[in-house]
XYZ file of C-alpha atoms in Angstrom:
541
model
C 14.132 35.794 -12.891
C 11.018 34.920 -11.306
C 10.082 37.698 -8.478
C 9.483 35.995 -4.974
C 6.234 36.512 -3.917
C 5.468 38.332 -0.262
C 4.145 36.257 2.487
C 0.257 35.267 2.200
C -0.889 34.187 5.981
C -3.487 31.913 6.121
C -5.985 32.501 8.697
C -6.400 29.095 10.141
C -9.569 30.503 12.404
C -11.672 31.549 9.361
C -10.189 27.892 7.387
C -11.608 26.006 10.471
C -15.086 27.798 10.631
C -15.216 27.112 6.244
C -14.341 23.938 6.359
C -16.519 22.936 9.490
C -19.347 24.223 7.553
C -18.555 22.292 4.515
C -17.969 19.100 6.675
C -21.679 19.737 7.917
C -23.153 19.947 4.537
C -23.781 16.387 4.081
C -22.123 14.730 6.610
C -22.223 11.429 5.941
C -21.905 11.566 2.475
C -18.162 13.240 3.555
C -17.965 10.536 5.705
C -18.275 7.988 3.117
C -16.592 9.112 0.802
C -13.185 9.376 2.844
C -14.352 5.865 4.047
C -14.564 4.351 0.357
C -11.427 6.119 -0.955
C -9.146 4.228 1.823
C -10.555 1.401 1.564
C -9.812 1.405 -2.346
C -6.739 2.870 -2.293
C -5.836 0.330 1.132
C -5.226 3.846 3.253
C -8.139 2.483 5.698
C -7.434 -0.140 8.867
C -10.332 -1.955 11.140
C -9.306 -3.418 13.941
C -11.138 -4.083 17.404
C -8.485 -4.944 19.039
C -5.829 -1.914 18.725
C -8.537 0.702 17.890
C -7.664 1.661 14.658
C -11.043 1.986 12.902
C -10.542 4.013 9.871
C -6.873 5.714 11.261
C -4.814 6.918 8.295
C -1.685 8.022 7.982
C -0.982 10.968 5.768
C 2.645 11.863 4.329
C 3.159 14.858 6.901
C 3.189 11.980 9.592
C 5.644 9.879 7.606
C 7.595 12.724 7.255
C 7.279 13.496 11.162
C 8.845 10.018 11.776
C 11.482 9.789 9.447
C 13.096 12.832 11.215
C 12.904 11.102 14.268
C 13.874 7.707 12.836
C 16.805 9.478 11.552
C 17.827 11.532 14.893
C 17.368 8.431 17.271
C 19.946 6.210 14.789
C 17.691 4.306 12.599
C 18.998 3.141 9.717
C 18.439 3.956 5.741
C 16.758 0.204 5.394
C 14.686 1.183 8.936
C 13.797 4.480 7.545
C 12.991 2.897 4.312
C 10.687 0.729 5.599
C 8.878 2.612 7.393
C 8.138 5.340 4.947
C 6.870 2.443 2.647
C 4.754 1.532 5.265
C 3.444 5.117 5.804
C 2.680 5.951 2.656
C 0.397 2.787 2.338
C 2.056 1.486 -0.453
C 0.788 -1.830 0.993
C 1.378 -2.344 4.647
C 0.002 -4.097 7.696
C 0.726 -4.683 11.580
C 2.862 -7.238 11.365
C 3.008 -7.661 14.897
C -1.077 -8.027 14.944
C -0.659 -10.262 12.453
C 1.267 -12.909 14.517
C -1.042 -12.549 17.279
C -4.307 -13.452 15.248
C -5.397 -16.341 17.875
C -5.609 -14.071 20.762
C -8.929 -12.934 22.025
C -10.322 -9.432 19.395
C -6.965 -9.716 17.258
C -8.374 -11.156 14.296
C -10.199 -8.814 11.833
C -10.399 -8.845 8.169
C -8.839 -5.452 7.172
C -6.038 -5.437 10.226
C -4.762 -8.594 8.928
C -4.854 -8.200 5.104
C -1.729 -8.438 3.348
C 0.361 -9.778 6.216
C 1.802 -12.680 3.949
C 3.077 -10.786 1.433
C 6.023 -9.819 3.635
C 7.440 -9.852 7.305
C 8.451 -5.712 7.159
C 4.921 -4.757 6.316
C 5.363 -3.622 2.907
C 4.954 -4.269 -0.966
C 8.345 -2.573 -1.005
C 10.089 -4.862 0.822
C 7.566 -7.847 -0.205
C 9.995 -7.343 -3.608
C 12.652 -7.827 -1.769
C 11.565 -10.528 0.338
C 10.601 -12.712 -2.809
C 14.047 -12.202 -4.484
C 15.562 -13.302 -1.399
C 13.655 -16.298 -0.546
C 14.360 -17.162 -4.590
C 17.827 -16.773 -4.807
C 18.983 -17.529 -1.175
C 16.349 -20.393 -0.107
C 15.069 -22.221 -2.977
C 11.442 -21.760 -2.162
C 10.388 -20.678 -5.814
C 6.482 -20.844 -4.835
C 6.704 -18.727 -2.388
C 8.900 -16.385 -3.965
C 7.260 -16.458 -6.985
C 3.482 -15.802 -5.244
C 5.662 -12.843 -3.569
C 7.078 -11.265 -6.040
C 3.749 -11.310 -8.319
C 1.616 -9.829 -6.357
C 3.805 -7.138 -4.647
C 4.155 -5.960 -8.387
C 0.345 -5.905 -8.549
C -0.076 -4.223 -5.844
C 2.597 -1.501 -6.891
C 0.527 -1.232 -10.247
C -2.587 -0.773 -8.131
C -0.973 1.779 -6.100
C 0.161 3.905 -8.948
C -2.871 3.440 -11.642
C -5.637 3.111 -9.030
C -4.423 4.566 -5.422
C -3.262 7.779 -6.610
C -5.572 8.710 -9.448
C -8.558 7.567 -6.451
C -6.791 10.237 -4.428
C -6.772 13.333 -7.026
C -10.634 12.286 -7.702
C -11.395 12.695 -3.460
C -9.601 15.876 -3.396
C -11.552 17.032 -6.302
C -14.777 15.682 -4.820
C -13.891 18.270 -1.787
C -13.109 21.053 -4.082
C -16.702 20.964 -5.455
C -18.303 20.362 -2.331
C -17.334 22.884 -0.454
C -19.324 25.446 -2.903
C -21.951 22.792 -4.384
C -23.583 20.870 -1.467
C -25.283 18.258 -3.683
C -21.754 17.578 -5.244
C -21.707 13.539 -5.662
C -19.644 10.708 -4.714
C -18.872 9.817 -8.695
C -16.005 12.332 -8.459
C -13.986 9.973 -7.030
C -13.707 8.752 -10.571
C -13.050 12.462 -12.052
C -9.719 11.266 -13.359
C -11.032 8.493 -15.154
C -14.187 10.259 -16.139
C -11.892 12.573 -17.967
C -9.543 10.435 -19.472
C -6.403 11.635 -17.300
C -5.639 8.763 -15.952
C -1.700 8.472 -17.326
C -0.573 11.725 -16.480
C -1.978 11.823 -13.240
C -0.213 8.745 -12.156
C 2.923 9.935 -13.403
C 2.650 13.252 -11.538
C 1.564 11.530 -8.225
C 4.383 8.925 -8.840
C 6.891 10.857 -9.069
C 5.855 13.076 -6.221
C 5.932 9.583 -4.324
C 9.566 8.894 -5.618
C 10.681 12.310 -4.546
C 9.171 12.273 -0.999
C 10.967 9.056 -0.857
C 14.275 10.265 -1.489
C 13.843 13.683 0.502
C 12.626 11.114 3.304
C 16.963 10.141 3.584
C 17.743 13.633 4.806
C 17.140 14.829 8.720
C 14.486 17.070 8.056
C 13.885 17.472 4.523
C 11.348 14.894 4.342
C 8.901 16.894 6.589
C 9.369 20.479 4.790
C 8.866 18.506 1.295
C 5.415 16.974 2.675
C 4.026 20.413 3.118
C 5.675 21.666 -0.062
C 4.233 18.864 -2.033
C 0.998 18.682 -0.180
C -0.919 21.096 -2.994
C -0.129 18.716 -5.904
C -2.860 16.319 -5.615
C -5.382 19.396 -5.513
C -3.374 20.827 -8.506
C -4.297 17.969 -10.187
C -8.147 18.001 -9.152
C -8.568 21.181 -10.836
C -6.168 20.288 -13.569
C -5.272 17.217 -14.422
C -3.691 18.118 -17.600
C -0.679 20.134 -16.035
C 2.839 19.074 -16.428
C 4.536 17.444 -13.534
C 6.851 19.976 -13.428
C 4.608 22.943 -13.224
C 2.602 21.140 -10.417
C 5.817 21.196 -8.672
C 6.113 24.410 -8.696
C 3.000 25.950 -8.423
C 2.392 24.058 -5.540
C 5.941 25.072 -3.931
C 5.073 28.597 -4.266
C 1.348 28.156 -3.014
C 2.962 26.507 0.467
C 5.820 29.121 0.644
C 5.660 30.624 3.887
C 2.633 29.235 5.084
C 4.256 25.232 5.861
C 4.058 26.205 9.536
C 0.465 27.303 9.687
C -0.525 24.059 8.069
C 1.577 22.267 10.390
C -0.234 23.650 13.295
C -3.091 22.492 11.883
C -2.249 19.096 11.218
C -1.086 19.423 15.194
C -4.373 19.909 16.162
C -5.916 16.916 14.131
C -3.332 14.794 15.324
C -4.402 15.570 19.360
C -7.668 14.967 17.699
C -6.731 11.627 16.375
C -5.086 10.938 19.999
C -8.802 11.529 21.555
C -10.025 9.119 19.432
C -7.899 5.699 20.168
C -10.178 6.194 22.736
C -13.474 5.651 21.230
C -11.684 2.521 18.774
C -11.547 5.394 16.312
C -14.756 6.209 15.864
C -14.164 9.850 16.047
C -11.775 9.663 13.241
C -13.807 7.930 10.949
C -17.363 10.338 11.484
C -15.093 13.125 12.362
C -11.855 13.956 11.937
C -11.056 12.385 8.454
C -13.384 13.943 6.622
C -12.745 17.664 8.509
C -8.941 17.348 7.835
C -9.875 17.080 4.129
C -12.277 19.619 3.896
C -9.527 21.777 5.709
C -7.397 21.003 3.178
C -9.991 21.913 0.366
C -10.357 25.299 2.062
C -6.477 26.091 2.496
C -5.688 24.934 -1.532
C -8.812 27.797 -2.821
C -7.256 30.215 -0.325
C -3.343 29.809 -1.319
C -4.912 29.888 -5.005
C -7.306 32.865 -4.436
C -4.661 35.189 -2.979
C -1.452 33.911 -3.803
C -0.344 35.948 -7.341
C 1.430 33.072 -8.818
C 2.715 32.543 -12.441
C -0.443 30.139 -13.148
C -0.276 30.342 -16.923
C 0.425 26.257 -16.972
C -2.892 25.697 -15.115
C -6.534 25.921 -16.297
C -7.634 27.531 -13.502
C -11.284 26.698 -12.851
C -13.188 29.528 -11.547
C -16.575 27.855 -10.984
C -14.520 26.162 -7.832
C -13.779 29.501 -6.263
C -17.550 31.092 -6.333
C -17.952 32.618 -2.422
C -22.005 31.844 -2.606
C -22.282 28.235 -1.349
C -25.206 26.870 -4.152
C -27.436 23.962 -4.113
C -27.038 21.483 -6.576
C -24.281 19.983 -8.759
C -21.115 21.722 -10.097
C -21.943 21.934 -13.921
C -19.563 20.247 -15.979
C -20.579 21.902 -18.930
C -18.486 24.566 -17.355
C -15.171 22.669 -17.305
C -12.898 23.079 -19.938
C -11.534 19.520 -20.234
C -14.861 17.279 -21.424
C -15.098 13.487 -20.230
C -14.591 11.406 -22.788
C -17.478 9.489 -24.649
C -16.231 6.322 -23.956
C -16.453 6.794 -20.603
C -19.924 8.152 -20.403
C -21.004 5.150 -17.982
C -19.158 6.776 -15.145
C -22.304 8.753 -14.646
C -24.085 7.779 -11.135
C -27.746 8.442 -10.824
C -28.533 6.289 -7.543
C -32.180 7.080 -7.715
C -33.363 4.593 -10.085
C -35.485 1.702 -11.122
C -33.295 -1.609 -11.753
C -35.479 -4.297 -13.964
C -35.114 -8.057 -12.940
C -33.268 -8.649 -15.450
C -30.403 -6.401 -14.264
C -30.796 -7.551 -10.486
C -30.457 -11.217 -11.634
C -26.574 -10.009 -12.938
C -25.881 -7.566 -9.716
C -26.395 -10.746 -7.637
C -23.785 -12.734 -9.586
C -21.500 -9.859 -10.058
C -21.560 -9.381 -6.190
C -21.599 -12.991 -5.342
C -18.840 -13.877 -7.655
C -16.768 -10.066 -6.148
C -17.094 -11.446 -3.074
C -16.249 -15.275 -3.872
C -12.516 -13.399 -5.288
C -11.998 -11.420 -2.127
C -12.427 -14.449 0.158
C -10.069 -16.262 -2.009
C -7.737 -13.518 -2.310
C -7.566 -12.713 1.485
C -7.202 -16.456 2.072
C -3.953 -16.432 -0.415
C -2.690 -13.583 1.320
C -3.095 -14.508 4.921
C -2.398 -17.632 4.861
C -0.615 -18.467 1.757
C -3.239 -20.898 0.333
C -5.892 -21.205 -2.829
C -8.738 -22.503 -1.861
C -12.349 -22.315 -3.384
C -14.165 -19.838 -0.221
C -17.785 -21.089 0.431
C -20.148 -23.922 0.849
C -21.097 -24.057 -3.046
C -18.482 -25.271 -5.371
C -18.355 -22.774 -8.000
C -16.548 -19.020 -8.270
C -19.835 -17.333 -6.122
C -20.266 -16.618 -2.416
C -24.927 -16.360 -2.685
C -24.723 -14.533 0.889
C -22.795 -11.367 -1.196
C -25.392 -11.933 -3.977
C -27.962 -11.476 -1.344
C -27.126 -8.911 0.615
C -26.452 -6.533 -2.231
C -29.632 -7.027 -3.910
C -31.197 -6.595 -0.363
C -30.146 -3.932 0.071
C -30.742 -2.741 -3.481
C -34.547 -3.335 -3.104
C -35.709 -3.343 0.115
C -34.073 -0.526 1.246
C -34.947 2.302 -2.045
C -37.027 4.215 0.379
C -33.755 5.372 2.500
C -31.819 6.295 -0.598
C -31.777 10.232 0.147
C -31.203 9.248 3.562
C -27.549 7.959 3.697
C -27.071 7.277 7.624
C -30.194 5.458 8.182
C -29.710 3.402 4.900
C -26.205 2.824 6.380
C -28.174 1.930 9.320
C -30.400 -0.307 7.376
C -27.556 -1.975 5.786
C -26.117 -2.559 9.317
C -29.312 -4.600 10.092
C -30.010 -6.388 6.780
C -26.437 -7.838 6.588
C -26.631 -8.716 10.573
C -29.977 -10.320 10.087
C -28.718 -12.302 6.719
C -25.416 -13.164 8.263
C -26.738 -14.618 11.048
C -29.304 -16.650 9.952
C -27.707 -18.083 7.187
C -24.869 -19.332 9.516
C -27.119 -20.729 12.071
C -28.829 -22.438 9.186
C -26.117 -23.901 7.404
C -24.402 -24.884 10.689
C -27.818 -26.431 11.585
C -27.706 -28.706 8.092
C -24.478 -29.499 7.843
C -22.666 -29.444 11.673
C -20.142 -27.132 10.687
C -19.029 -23.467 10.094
C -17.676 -21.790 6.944
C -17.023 -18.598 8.980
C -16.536 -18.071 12.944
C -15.920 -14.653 14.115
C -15.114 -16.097 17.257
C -11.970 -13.493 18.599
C -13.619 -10.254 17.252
C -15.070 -7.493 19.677
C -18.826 -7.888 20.090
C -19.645 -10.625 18.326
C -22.605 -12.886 18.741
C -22.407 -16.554 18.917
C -19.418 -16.043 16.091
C -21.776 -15.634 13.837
C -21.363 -11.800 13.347
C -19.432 -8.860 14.852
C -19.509 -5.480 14.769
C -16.401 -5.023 12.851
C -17.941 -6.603 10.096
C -21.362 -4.929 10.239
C -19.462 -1.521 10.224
C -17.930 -2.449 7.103
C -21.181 -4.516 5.675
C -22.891 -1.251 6.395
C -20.959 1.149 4.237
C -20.408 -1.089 2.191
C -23.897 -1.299 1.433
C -23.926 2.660 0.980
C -20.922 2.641 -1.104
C -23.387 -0.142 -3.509
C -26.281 1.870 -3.264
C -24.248 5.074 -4.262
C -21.538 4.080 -6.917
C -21.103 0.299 -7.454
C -24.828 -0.490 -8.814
C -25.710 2.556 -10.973
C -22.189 2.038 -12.971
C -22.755 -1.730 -12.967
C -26.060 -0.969 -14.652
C -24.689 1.752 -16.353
C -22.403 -1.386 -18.035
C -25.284 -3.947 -18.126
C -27.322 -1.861 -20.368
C -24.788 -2.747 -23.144
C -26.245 -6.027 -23.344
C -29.193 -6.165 -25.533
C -32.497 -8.533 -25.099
C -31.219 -10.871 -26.921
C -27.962 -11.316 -24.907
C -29.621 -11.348 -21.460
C -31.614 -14.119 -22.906
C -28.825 -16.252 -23.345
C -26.301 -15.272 -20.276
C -29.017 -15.327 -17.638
C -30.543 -18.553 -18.037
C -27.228 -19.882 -18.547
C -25.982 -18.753 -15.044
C -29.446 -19.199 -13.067
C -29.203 -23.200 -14.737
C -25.247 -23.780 -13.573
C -25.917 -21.834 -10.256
C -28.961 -24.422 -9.319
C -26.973 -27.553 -10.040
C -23.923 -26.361 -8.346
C -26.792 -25.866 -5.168
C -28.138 -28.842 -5.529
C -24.925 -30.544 -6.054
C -23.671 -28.510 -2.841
C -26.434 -29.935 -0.535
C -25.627 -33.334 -0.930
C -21.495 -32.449 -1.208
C -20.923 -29.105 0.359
C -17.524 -27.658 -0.226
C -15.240 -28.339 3.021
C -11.920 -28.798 4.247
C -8.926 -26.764 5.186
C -9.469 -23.180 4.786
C -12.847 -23.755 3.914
C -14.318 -24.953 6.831
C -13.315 -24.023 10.667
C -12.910 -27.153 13.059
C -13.479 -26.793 17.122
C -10.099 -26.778 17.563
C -9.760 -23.475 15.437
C -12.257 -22.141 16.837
C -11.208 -22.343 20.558
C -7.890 -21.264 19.272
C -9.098 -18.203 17.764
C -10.838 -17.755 21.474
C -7.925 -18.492 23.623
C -6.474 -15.444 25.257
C -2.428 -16.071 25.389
C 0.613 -13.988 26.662
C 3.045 -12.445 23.639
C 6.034 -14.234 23.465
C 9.399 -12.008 23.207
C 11.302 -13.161 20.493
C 15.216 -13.594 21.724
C 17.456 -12.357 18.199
């Protein structure tokens, strides 16, 4: 029998003061990373209108309110839902959602999703499809439902969790190695761990879900769980069950300390519905995980644990805080060849050859998401832009943009965040006013949003244009090169010309017939709609 181990406090003074310190060691490249991980793994909201500008909800929350669900009556199908919705699975304001045409509702992010499902969730998007198949006859809908809520659930296991593990493990490293970079958030994949990972973080999902049912068990098992994803940062070869363990014995006895903590993040996060959530985004985000960095080395540094299941990697638990990169030569699992282009070295030269392709690839990336949010907000396919074929040129544009012009500010991530801010403004706007002044009509009004100019831009936009534009500079283009250079000469000879010919006869076709029409196009009438500031209406049940 397994002796119980004594009491390890955690001195939350001396974890604040580490962790602040880490949080200043490249500040914004903290703050981008939490800012890319939720918007991959869909754990990041934008909104102008109920300040929620990078808020995310973390399982201790969920946990929080399913013991109040549960002791003000709710029921299991309430509680459900809302868990689902918690934990991000998938889930939006559905009440913003409804409200789009009043005056700073709309917004890209705080909308996304809402047609998959009237609760909010993927969950209950399932649900809603099987119903509306076997109950209404609307086999379209259903159908369109049911599809992509089991995408999304694929997403959410394969690419949401294993995302995760990889930020954790980016603030495991960069706590001790200051020059630690943003690649890590692809450690799992990098390392070819991608399987067992999901299954551990799956199941953890599943049994937070069940514990969820019970008054307060739900909240205990969030802290006793909490350690797993870190578990699986330093190794992600472990065994589900050992991670279950080890990281129940880690949290045993100190749950309540890390509650306070989260206590004081959450009157943090209070403070900063004030500011539209600025304060959470450049702030308290990226503290709370470099907290949580700092408590998972303590718990392992002190707590005498039966770790034998665990490749414990003592390179993370150095004192001396070094410059440079952690060096994976020290790790004992070794990426895997195949996946040696997950290897991000920002400060480089990109030939013409390879810019021609990033402006297709991010023309023809952002051509899908238009069409995807359009199928998903308003439950129609339509072909996004004033060009007929699968590319949106202003994406293609602005990536290379910001590519080129702004190499200089590369080592400099706020003012190239900054500079990406501008650029994208500057292109927006012009090509709007230009194309509105050729044609008499608008392919995109941000009439509705908070601070925007003529419709033509808004700040929610630029904020996410912005980092964006980091998160290209950083990750997207090196691997996309990194990919590219698997095409010989003789390749690019034949692709290239091919796409540069098609792309200038869909343009010149496009002057003469631009692509319009519903969805595609915004009429006056939309427009004032989108402006018109209107009461909510109660709904009588």
């Amino acid at each position: 029998m397994r002796k119980r181990q004594s009491v390890i406090t955690l001195k939350l003074g001396k974890i604040a003061k580490e962790s602040w310190s880490a949080f200043r060691s490249k500040f914004f490249l903290n703050v981008l990373v939490v800012f890319l991980a939720g918007v991959i793994v869909g754990g990041y909201s934008l909104t102008t209108k109920n300040a929620t500008i990078g808020s995310t909800a973390d399982v201790v929350n969920v946990g929080t309110q399913a013991v109040y669900d549960r002791a003000t009556g709710k029921s299991n199908a309430d509680v459900l839902e809302n868990l689902i919705n918690g934990l991000q699975l998938v889930s939006v304001d559905t009440r913003l959602a409804s409200t789009t045409a009043q005056k700073y509702t709309r917004g890209v992010v705080s909308v996304f999703v809402n047609q998959i499902t009237s609760s909010g969730s993927v969950g209950f998007g399932v649900l809603n499809g099987i119903n509306t198949l076997v109950f209404q006859g609307n086999v379209k809908h259903s159908v369109v439902i049911f599809g992509l809520a089991v995408l999304l659930l694929l997403v959410n296991i394969y690419v949401r969790n294993v995302i995760l593990v990889g930020k954790c493990r980016y603030f495991l490293e960069h706590r001790r190695y200051s020059d630690t970079k943003m690649d890590k958030l692809l450690f799992i994949y990098k390392h070819g761990m991608t399987k067992n990972v999901a299954k551990v973080m799956f199941i953890k999902y599943i049994k937070q879900l069940l514990w969820n049912f019970t008054l307060f068990g739900g909240l205990i098992k969030s802290y006793e769980y909490s350690m797993i994803p870190y578990i699986l940062a330093e190794d992600p070869t472990i065994e589900w069950k050992e991670a279950f363990r080890i990281s129940k014995e880690l949290t045993r006895g100190e749950k309540k300390r890390i509650f306070a903590m989260d206590l004081v993040y959450f009157v943090g996060f209070i403070v900063s519905s004030f500011t539209y959530n600025l304060l959470s985004v450049f702030l308290f985000n990226p503290l709370k995980q470099c907290a949580y960095a700092e408590i998972y080395i303590t718990l392992r540094g002190t707590k005498s644990i039966a770790d034998e299941a665990i490749n414990r990697d003592d390179y993370l638990y150095t004192s001396a805080v070094a410059d440079g990169v952690y060096n994976e030569e020290h790790y004992t699992l070794k990426p895997l060849s195949k996946r040696s282009w997950i290897n991000i070295d920002y400060d480089r030269n990109y030939s013409v050859s390879t810019m021609i392709l990033f402006f297709f690839t991010f023309a023809f990336v952002g051509w899908c998401w238009e069409v995807f949010y359009k199928l998903l907000n308003e439950g129609i396919i339509v072909n996004r832009g004033m060009l007929n074929g699968p590319w949106l040129p202003i994406y293609g544009f602005g990536g290379v943009i910001i590519i080129m012009l702004l190499k200089p500010l590369r080592h400099k991530p706020f003012i190239l965040f900054l500079g990406a801010f501008v650029a994208c403004g500057i292109l927006e706007y012009g090509t709007s006013w230009a194309m509105e002044m050729m044609f008499d009509t608008k392919w995109w009004d941000y009439a509705g949003y908070f601070l925007n100019i003529n419709g033509r831009v808004c700040l929610e936009g630029l904020f996410v244009f912005g980092l964006a534009g980091v998160g290209f500079t950083y990750i997207f283009a090196p691997l996309l090169d990194n990919l590219y250079a698997h095409l010989n000469k003789e390749k690019r000879k034949v692709i290239i010309p091919v796409l540069l010919t098609v792309f200038a006869v869909d343009f010149g076709w496009s002057l003469v017939h631009p692509n319009t029409g519903v969805g595609i196009t915004y009429t006056e009438e939309e427009i004032a709609a989108a402006t018109a500031v209107t009461e909510p209406t109660e709904v009588v049940s």
